[in-house]
Amino acid sequence: MSADPGQFVLTLLQAIAMGLLTGMVYGLMALGLSVIFGVMRVVNFAHGEMMVVGMYLAWLAFDRLGLDPLVSLPAVAAALFVFGYVLQRTVINPFIGLPEHMQFMLLLAVAILLVNACLAIFGPDTHGVQVDYMFDSFNVGPLVLDAVRVYAALVALLIAGLLWLFFTRTRSGKAIRAAADNHVGALVVGLDVKRLYALTFGVGAACVGAAGALMLLIVQVHPFLAIDYTLLAFVIVIVGGLGSMSGALAGGLLIGVSEAVAGVLLQPSLKSVFSFGLLILVLLLRPQGLLARRS
């Protein structure tokens, strides 16, 4: 820690700013998990694994085609959407309504398969991208912001806005919300709830795939990264409130800032201490999450 209080405050503000930028990508990742649970009441224990798949797809597009992850992001999101849609219709749908432990075992098996598939195809080594603006930065007053984090945060915010528009302005989005609010009522009025559930899972998978493409700009990918992001997504949605889109974004920002502050006050290797400490505090004071409504 610097002996100069002014320099320490500046370092702390710098860390908070960088944490907010990274937190936007975290929030997009958690949005997928929150949307799936909010509609289907299914907890996707393969969430981090699906994000790693998205990271690998973005890396392949960069390595083989020279495409910036920001450019390949729509294709990666589309691929994850198709994967999620098919997975829900063929594998997950028969487990809807069954006891939670059976859903847990199913999605845990999917997670293990995805990790081992990535390990078999890409090996245990890390892979990253080196884009032209990797070392560019923006000066905002005394703060210096990495260009890659700024671009990733802006794209994550844009996708979150588009997702909000989808659920509030489109017929499919409104139908999904209706099915989430009243399953029996949706069936009575003739909605194809099974298709809506598959569409929801596909949208959630697309969100996490897009987040994976953005995260590749910040960190390198390897198969065993998946469990870390699964845990991180759960921490974020529990802090923000399961099923709350705004809660997922707020939770992502809080966790991003807490990790960055931990790197300044403690050590980068202890950043999870702040995250899980915040989780425990929220569970003690507001178990339903910061922005979730009470049942």
mmCIF file of C-alpha atoms in Angstrom:
data_model
loop_
_atom_site.group_PDB
_atom_site.id
_atom_site.type_symbol
_atom_site.label_atom_id
_atom_site.label_comp_id
_atom_site.label_asym_id
_atom_site.label_seq_id
_atom_site.Cartn_x
_atom_site.Cartn_y
_atom_site.Cartn_z
ATOM 1 C CA MET A 1 0.000 0.000 0.000
ATOM 2 C CA SER A 2 1.355 3.406 -0.921
ATOM 3 C CA ALA A 3 2.395 5.744 1.924
ATOM 4 C CA ASP A 4 0.912 8.678 0.002
ATOM 5 C CA PRO A 5 -2.843 8.867 0.827
ATOM 6 C CA GLY A 6 -3.582 10.739 -2.407
ATOM 7 C CA GLN A 7 -1.872 8.099 -4.508
ATOM 8 C CA PHE A 8 -3.671 5.334 -2.634
ATOM 9 C CA VAL A 9 -7.060 6.970 -3.245
ATOM 10 C CA LEU A 10 -6.227 7.332 -6.944
ATOM 11 C CA THR A 11 -5.185 3.664 -7.095
ATOM 12 C CA LEU A 12 -8.424 2.665 -5.385
ATOM 13 C CA LEU A 13 -10.531 4.764 -7.794
ATOM 14 C CA GLN A 14 -8.654 3.228 -10.716
ATOM 15 C CA ALA A 15 -9.406 -0.256 -9.400
ATOM 16 C CA ILE A 16 -13.096 0.592 -8.906
ATOM 17 C CA ALA A 17 -13.369 1.943 -12.464
ATOM 18 C CA MET A 18 -11.766 -1.188 -13.909
ATOM 19 C CA GLY A 19 -13.970 -3.350 -11.684
ATOM 20 C CA LEU A 20 -17.104 -1.636 -13.008
ATOM 21 C CA LEU A 21 -16.032 -2.305 -16.606
ATOM 22 C CA THR A 22 -15.299 -5.970 -15.912
ATOM 23 C CA GLY A 23 -18.481 -6.176 -13.848
ATOM 24 C CA MET A 24 -20.578 -5.327 -16.903
ATOM 25 C CA VAL A 25 -19.277 -8.477 -18.620
ATOM 26 C CA TYR A 26 -19.907 -10.438 -15.414
ATOM 27 C CA GLY A 27 -23.442 -9.079 -15.404
ATOM 28 C CA LEU A 28 -24.054 -10.220 -18.983
ATOM 29 C CA MET A 29 -22.785 -13.672 -18.052
ATOM 30 C CA ALA A 30 -25.121 -13.807 -15.044
ATOM 31 C CA LEU A 31 -28.061 -12.535 -17.119
ATOM 32 C CA GLY A 32 -28.187 -15.863 -18.946
ATOM 33 C CA LEU A 33 -28.364 -17.814 -15.696
ATOM 34 C CA SER A 34 -30.958 -15.456 -14.225
ATOM 35 C CA VAL A 35 -33.188 -15.537 -17.326
ATOM 36 C CA ILE A 36 -33.201 -19.348 -17.422
ATOM 37 C CA PHE A 37 -34.057 -19.645 -13.741
ATOM 38 C CA GLY A 38 -36.598 -16.831 -13.818
ATOM 39 C CA VAL A 39 -38.627 -18.512 -16.558
ATOM 40 C CA MET A 40 -38.022 -22.249 -16.190
ATOM 41 C CA ARG A 41 -37.051 -22.501 -12.498
ATOM 42 C CA VAL A 42 -34.091 -24.599 -13.622
ATOM 43 C CA VAL A 43 -30.618 -23.820 -12.296
ATOM 44 C CA ASN A 44 -28.060 -24.244 -15.076
ATOM 45 C CA PHE A 45 -25.083 -25.907 -13.403
ATOM 46 C CA ALA A 46 -23.317 -26.029 -16.789
ATOM 47 C CA HIS A 47 -23.333 -22.228 -17.115
ATOM 48 C CA GLY A 48 -19.592 -21.676 -16.740
ATOM 49 C CA GLU A 49 -18.877 -24.544 -19.108
ATOM 50 C CA MET A 50 -21.080 -22.957 -21.764
ATOM 51 C CA MET A 51 -19.200 -19.688 -21.308
ATOM 52 C CA VAL A 52 -15.900 -21.480 -21.841
ATOM 53 C CA VAL A 53 -17.314 -23.000 -25.038
ATOM 54 C CA GLY A 54 -18.143 -19.477 -26.189
ATOM 55 C CA MET A 55 -14.592 -18.360 -25.379
ATOM 56 C CA TYR A 56 -13.145 -21.229 -27.389
ATOM 57 C CA LEU A 57 -15.387 -20.465 -30.367
ATOM 58 C CA ALA A 58 -14.264 -16.833 -30.303
ATOM 59 C CA TRP A 59 -10.640 -17.959 -30.041
ATOM 60 C CA LEU A 60 -11.056 -20.314 -33.014
ATOM 61 C CA ALA A 61 -12.522 -17.476 -35.086
ATOM 62 C CA PHE A 62 -9.529 -15.314 -34.171
ATOM 63 C CA ASP A 63 -6.916 -18.028 -34.639
ATOM 64 C CA ARG A 64 -8.223 -19.468 -37.930
ATOM 65 C CA LEU A 65 -9.992 -16.498 -39.526
ATOM 66 C CA GLY A 66 -8.327 -13.521 -37.849
ATOM 67 C CA LEU A 67 -11.668 -12.222 -36.558
ATOM 68 C CA ASP A 68 -11.727 -9.891 -33.586
ATOM 69 C CA PRO A 69 -13.900 -11.376 -30.787
ATOM 70 C CA LEU A 70 -16.114 -8.293 -31.075
ATOM 71 C CA VAL A 71 -16.698 -9.193 -34.721
ATOM 72 C CA SER A 72 -17.258 -12.911 -34.148
ATOM 73 C CA LEU A 73 -19.500 -12.289 -31.127
ATOM 74 C CA PRO A 74 -22.828 -12.476 -33.065
ATOM 75 C CA ALA A 75 -21.827 -15.811 -34.611
ATOM 76 C CA VAL A 76 -20.698 -17.163 -31.233
ATOM 77 C CA ALA A 77 -23.961 -16.050 -29.603
ATOM 78 C CA ALA A 78 -25.961 -17.617 -32.446
ATOM 79 C CA ALA A 79 -24.069 -20.914 -32.108
ATOM 80 C CA LEU A 80 -24.716 -21.016 -28.361
ATOM 81 C CA PHE A 81 -28.369 -20.142 -28.942
ATOM 82 C CA VAL A 82 -28.781 -23.144 -31.249
ATOM 83 C CA PHE A 83 -26.902 -25.370 -28.810
ATOM 84 C CA GLY A 84 -29.040 -24.209 -25.877
ATOM 85 C CA TYR A 85 -32.294 -24.529 -27.821
ATOM 86 C CA VAL A 86 -31.523 -28.083 -28.967
ATOM 87 C CA LEU A 87 -30.194 -29.083 -25.536
ATOM 88 C CA GLN A 88 -33.370 -27.907 -23.831
ATOM 89 C CA ARG A 89 -35.746 -29.549 -26.318
ATOM 90 C CA THR A 90 -33.952 -32.896 -26.378
ATOM 91 C CA VAL A 91 -32.329 -33.347 -22.958
ATOM 92 C CA ILE A 92 -33.574 -30.869 -20.360
ATOM 93 C CA ASN A 93 -37.268 -30.627 -21.212
ATOM 94 C CA PRO A 94 -38.140 -34.151 -19.952
ATOM 95 C CA PHE A 95 -36.706 -33.122 -16.564
ATOM 96 C CA ILE A 96 -38.882 -30.021 -16.178
ATOM 97 C CA GLY A 97 -41.054 -30.536 -13.105
ATOM 98 C CA LEU A 98 -38.928 -33.373 -11.740
ATOM 99 C CA PRO A 99 -37.172 -33.050 -8.348
ATOM 100 C CA GLU A 100 -34.338 -30.515 -8.239
ATOM 101 C CA HIS A 101 -31.669 -33.100 -7.471
ATOM 102 C CA MET A 102 -32.412 -34.870 -10.776
ATOM 103 C CA GLN A 103 -32.051 -31.591 -12.700
ATOM 104 C CA PHE A 104 -28.809 -30.957 -10.814
ATOM 105 C CA MET A 105 -27.356 -34.341 -11.777
ATOM 106 C CA LEU A 106 -28.408 -33.880 -15.409
ATOM 107 C CA LEU A 107 -26.814 -30.456 -15.816
ATOM 108 C CA LEU A 108 -23.751 -31.525 -13.852
ATOM 109 C CA ALA A 109 -23.337 -34.365 -16.366
ATOM 110 C CA VAL A 110 -23.692 -31.845 -19.225
ATOM 111 C CA ALA A 111 -21.026 -29.672 -17.564
ATOM 112 C CA ILE A 112 -18.610 -32.585 -17.245
ATOM 113 C CA LEU A 113 -19.147 -33.553 -20.872
ATOM 114 C CA LEU A 114 -18.503 -29.999 -22.074
ATOM 115 C CA VAL A 115 -15.314 -29.632 -20.019
ATOM 116 C CA ASN A 116 -13.925 -32.952 -21.196
ATOM 117 C CA ALA A 117 -14.848 -32.165 -24.799
ATOM 118 C CA CYS A 118 -12.923 -28.881 -24.568
ATOM 119 C CA LEU A 119 -10.017 -30.692 -22.934
ATOM 120 C CA ALA A 120 -9.950 -33.362 -25.643
ATOM 121 C CA ILE A 121 -10.175 -30.868 -28.523
ATOM 122 C CA PHE A 122 -8.050 -27.967 -27.285
ATOM 123 C CA GLY A 123 -5.867 -29.538 -24.618
ATOM 124 C CA PRO A 124 -5.060 -28.147 -21.155
ATOM 125 C CA ASP A 125 -3.024 -25.161 -22.387
ATOM 126 C CA THR A 126 -4.295 -21.607 -22.209
ATOM 127 C CA HIS A 127 -5.269 -19.688 -25.341
ATOM 128 C CA GLY A 128 -5.741 -15.963 -25.790
ATOM 129 C CA VAL A 129 -6.066 -13.256 -28.393
ATOM 130 C CA GLN A 130 -3.845 -10.289 -29.198
ATOM 131 C CA VAL A 131 -6.003 -7.617 -30.806
ATOM 132 C CA ASP A 132 -4.625 -4.381 -32.238
ATOM 133 C CA TYR A 133 -6.032 -2.244 -29.424
ATOM 134 C CA MET A 134 -4.889 -4.557 -26.627
ATOM 135 C CA PHE A 135 -2.592 -1.912 -25.133
ATOM 136 C CA ASP A 136 -4.681 1.155 -25.991
ATOM 137 C CA SER A 137 -6.284 3.175 -23.209
ATOM 138 C CA PHE A 138 -8.554 6.136 -22.542
ATOM 139 C CA ASN A 139 -7.812 8.928 -20.103
ATOM 140 C CA VAL A 140 -10.775 10.032 -18.003
ATOM 141 C CA GLY A 141 -9.439 12.710 -15.722
ATOM 142 C CA PRO A 142 -6.717 11.073 -13.634
ATOM 143 C CA LEU A 143 -7.979 7.581 -14.498
ATOM 144 C CA VAL A 144 -6.597 5.379 -17.266
ATOM 145 C CA LEU A 145 -9.080 2.861 -18.665
ATOM 146 C CA ASP A 146 -8.047 -0.115 -20.783
ATOM 147 C CA ALA A 147 -9.626 0.053 -24.236
ATOM 148 C CA VAL A 148 -10.453 -3.684 -24.280
ATOM 149 C CA ARG A 149 -12.424 -3.410 -21.034
ATOM 150 C CA VAL A 150 -14.213 -0.273 -22.201
ATOM 151 C CA TYR A 151 -15.260 -1.912 -25.479
ATOM 152 C CA ALA A 152 -16.285 -5.126 -23.715
ATOM 153 C CA ALA A 153 -18.362 -3.196 -21.152
ATOM 154 C CA LEU A 154 -20.106 -1.114 -23.819
ATOM 155 C CA VAL A 155 -20.989 -4.179 -25.893
ATOM 156 C CA ALA A 156 -22.235 -5.990 -22.763
ATOM 157 C CA LEU A 157 -24.439 -2.998 -21.934
ATOM 158 C CA LEU A 158 -25.765 -2.933 -25.500
ATOM 159 C CA ILE A 159 -26.645 -6.642 -25.398
ATOM 160 C CA ALA A 160 -28.362 -6.221 -22.030
ATOM 161 C CA GLY A 161 -30.437 -3.402 -23.537
ATOM 162 C CA LEU A 162 -31.377 -5.534 -26.530
ATOM 163 C CA LEU A 163 -32.377 -8.365 -24.191
ATOM 164 C CA TRP A 164 -34.618 -5.978 -22.241
ATOM 165 C CA LEU A 165 -36.230 -4.845 -25.491
ATOM 166 C CA PHE A 166 -36.774 -8.477 -26.507
ATOM 167 C CA PHE A 167 -38.622 -9.314 -23.293
ATOM 168 C CA THR A 168 -40.674 -6.112 -23.159
ATOM 169 C CA ARG A 169 -41.386 -5.243 -26.815
ATOM 170 C CA THR A 170 -41.628 -8.490 -28.806
ATOM 171 C CA ARG A 171 -44.458 -11.035 -28.913
ATOM 172 C CA SER A 172 -42.094 -13.907 -28.096
ATOM 173 C CA GLY A 173 -40.609 -12.019 -25.166
ATOM 174 C CA LYS A 174 -44.038 -11.182 -23.751
ATOM 175 C CA ALA A 175 -45.126 -14.804 -24.219
ATOM 176 C CA ILE A 176 -42.060 -16.001 -22.308
ATOM 177 C CA ARG A 177 -42.859 -13.606 -19.457
ATOM 178 C CA ALA A 178 -46.456 -14.830 -19.431
ATOM 179 C CA ALA A 179 -45.297 -18.456 -19.224
ATOM 180 C CA ALA A 180 -42.953 -17.528 -16.375
ATOM 181 C CA ASP A 181 -45.700 -15.735 -14.440
ATOM 182 C CA ASN A 182 -48.423 -18.356 -14.900
ATOM 183 C CA HIS A 183 -47.535 -21.704 -16.422
ATOM 184 C CA VAL A 184 -51.091 -23.080 -16.322
ATOM 185 C CA GLY A 185 -52.569 -19.859 -17.672
ATOM 186 C CA ALA A 186 -50.101 -19.899 -20.577
ATOM 187 C CA LEU A 187 -51.213 -23.433 -21.462
ATOM 188 C CA VAL A 188 -54.880 -22.458 -21.222
ATOM 189 C CA VAL A 189 -54.524 -19.607 -23.717
ATOM 190 C CA GLY A 190 -52.711 -21.884 -26.160
ATOM 191 C CA LEU A 191 -49.064 -20.862 -25.780
ATOM 192 C CA ASP A 192 -46.494 -23.489 -26.763
ATOM 193 C CA VAL A 193 -44.734 -23.489 -23.396
ATOM 194 C CA LYS A 194 -42.212 -26.168 -24.368
ATOM 195 C CA ARG A 195 -41.056 -24.075 -27.325
ATOM 196 C CA LEU A 196 -40.948 -20.965 -25.143
ATOM 197 C CA TYR A 197 -38.803 -22.792 -22.585
ATOM 198 C CA ALA A 198 -36.409 -23.896 -25.325
ATOM 199 C CA LEU A 199 -36.295 -20.337 -26.662
ATOM 200 C CA THR A 200 -35.539 -19.061 -23.161
ATOM 201 C CA PHE A 201 -32.717 -21.536 -22.658
ATOM 202 C CA GLY A 202 -31.345 -20.595 -26.070
ATOM 203 C CA VAL A 203 -31.437 -16.876 -25.175
ATOM 204 C CA GLY A 204 -29.679 -17.588 -21.876
ATOM 205 C CA ALA A 205 -27.026 -19.625 -23.670
ATOM 206 C CA ALA A 206 -26.578 -16.855 -26.251
ATOM 207 C CA CYS A 207 -25.989 -14.345 -23.434
ATOM 208 C CA VAL A 208 -23.307 -16.466 -21.839
ATOM 209 C CA GLY A 209 -21.736 -17.164 -25.252
ATOM 210 C CA ALA A 210 -21.547 -13.431 -25.959
ATOM 211 C CA ALA A 211 -20.065 -12.877 -22.510
ATOM 212 C CA GLY A 212 -17.463 -15.548 -23.293
ATOM 213 C CA ALA A 213 -16.417 -13.753 -26.484
ATOM 214 C CA LEU A 214 -16.036 -10.510 -24.504
ATOM 215 C CA MET A 215 -14.219 -12.194 -21.626
ATOM 216 C CA LEU A 216 -11.643 -13.581 -24.060
ATOM 217 C CA LEU A 217 -10.462 -10.007 -24.544
ATOM 218 C CA ILE A 218 -9.679 -9.826 -20.820
ATOM 219 C CA VAL A 219 -8.454 -13.295 -19.817
ATOM 220 C CA GLN A 220 -7.049 -16.362 -21.509
ATOM 221 C CA VAL A 221 -9.178 -19.487 -21.785
ATOM 222 C CA HIS A 222 -8.537 -23.044 -20.623
ATOM 223 C CA PRO A 223 -11.009 -25.872 -19.883
ATOM 224 C CA PHE A 224 -10.720 -25.699 -16.098
ATOM 225 C CA LEU A 225 -11.796 -22.062 -16.061
ATOM 226 C CA ALA A 226 -15.414 -23.247 -16.283
ATOM 227 C CA ILE A 227 -15.980 -24.080 -12.615
ATOM 228 C CA ASP A 228 -14.739 -20.631 -11.564
ATOM 229 C CA TYR A 229 -17.254 -18.887 -13.805
ATOM 230 C CA THR A 230 -20.088 -21.190 -12.757
ATOM 231 C CA LEU A 231 -19.457 -20.285 -9.118
ATOM 232 C CA LEU A 232 -19.051 -16.620 -10.023
ATOM 233 C CA ALA A 233 -22.370 -16.587 -11.904
ATOM 234 C CA PHE A 234 -24.133 -18.139 -8.917
ATOM 235 C CA VAL A 235 -22.637 -15.584 -6.538
ATOM 236 C CA ILE A 236 -23.753 -12.742 -8.815
ATOM 237 C CA VAL A 237 -27.348 -13.899 -9.288
ATOM 238 C CA ILE A 238 -27.782 -14.708 -5.596
ATOM 239 C CA VAL A 239 -26.448 -11.274 -4.612
ATOM 240 C CA GLY A 240 -28.619 -9.521 -7.203
ATOM 241 C CA GLY A 241 -31.643 -11.801 -6.848
ATOM 242 C CA LEU A 242 -32.426 -15.001 -8.744
ATOM 243 C CA GLY A 243 -34.634 -14.296 -11.740
ATOM 244 C CA SER A 244 -34.010 -10.526 -11.720
ATOM 245 C CA MET A 245 -32.365 -9.097 -14.850
ATOM 246 C CA SER A 246 -31.510 -5.803 -13.174
ATOM 247 C CA GLY A 247 -30.278 -7.763 -10.178
ATOM 248 C CA ALA A 248 -27.899 -9.775 -12.361
ATOM 249 C CA LEU A 249 -26.379 -6.588 -13.788
ATOM 250 C CA ALA A 250 -26.125 -4.946 -10.362
ATOM 251 C CA GLY A 251 -24.611 -8.101 -8.892
ATOM 252 C CA GLY A 252 -22.062 -8.245 -11.707
ATOM 253 C CA LEU A 253 -21.001 -4.667 -11.040
ATOM 254 C CA LEU A 254 -20.726 -5.289 -7.285
ATOM 255 C CA ILE A 255 -18.668 -8.444 -7.719
ATOM 256 C CA GLY A 256 -16.436 -6.789 -10.333
ATOM 257 C CA VAL A 257 -15.745 -3.883 -7.978
ATOM 258 C CA SER A 258 -15.232 -6.161 -4.965
ATOM 259 C CA GLU A 259 -12.645 -8.232 -6.832
ATOM 260 C CA ALA A 260 -10.817 -5.107 -8.002
ATOM 261 C CA VAL A 261 -10.799 -3.565 -4.513
ATOM 262 C CA ALA A 262 -9.540 -6.847 -3.054
ATOM 263 C CA GLY A 263 -6.571 -6.644 -5.429
ATOM 264 C CA VAL A 264 -5.673 -3.258 -3.934
ATOM 265 C CA LEU A 265 -6.429 -3.814 -0.258
ATOM 266 C CA LEU A 266 -5.365 -7.455 -0.048
ATOM 267 C CA GLN A 267 -3.885 -9.527 -2.880
ATOM 268 C CA PRO A 268 -5.283 -10.439 -6.321
ATOM 269 C CA SER A 269 -5.245 -14.088 -5.275
ATOM 270 C CA LEU A 270 -7.646 -13.252 -2.422
ATOM 271 C CA LYS A 271 -10.260 -11.520 -4.568
ATOM 272 C CA SER A 272 -12.768 -14.313 -3.925
ATOM 273 C CA VAL A 273 -12.719 -13.399 -0.241
ATOM 274 C CA PHE A 274 -14.543 -10.138 -0.973
ATOM 275 C CA SER A 275 -16.971 -11.793 -3.376
ATOM 276 C CA PHE A 276 -18.022 -14.566 -1.010
ATOM 277 C CA GLY A 277 -17.983 -12.172 1.934
ATOM 278 C CA LEU A 278 -20.477 -10.004 0.055
ATOM 279 C CA LEU A 279 -22.537 -13.121 -0.703
ATOM 280 C CA ILE A 280 -22.692 -14.077 2.991
ATOM 281 C CA LEU A 281 -23.636 -10.522 3.959
ATOM 282 C CA VAL A 282 -26.488 -10.428 1.435
ATOM 283 C CA LEU A 283 -27.765 -13.852 2.509
ATOM 284 C CA LEU A 284 -27.824 -12.694 6.131
ATOM 285 C CA LEU A 285 -29.479 -9.318 5.546
ATOM 286 C CA ARG A 286 -31.587 -9.833 2.397
ATOM 287 C CA PRO A 287 -31.783 -13.521 1.443
ATOM 288 C CA GLN A 288 -33.914 -12.907 -1.683
ATOM 289 C CA GLY A 289 -31.183 -10.710 -3.189
ATOM 290 C CA LEU A 290 -30.690 -6.989 -3.488
ATOM 291 C CA LEU A 291 -33.155 -6.308 -6.309
ATOM 292 C CA ALA A 292 -35.496 -9.293 -6.150
ATOM 293 C CA ARG A 293 -39.036 -8.923 -4.888
ATOM 294 C CA ARG A 294 -40.050 -10.728 -1.733
ATOM 295 C CA SER A 295 -42.096 -13.864 -2.358
#
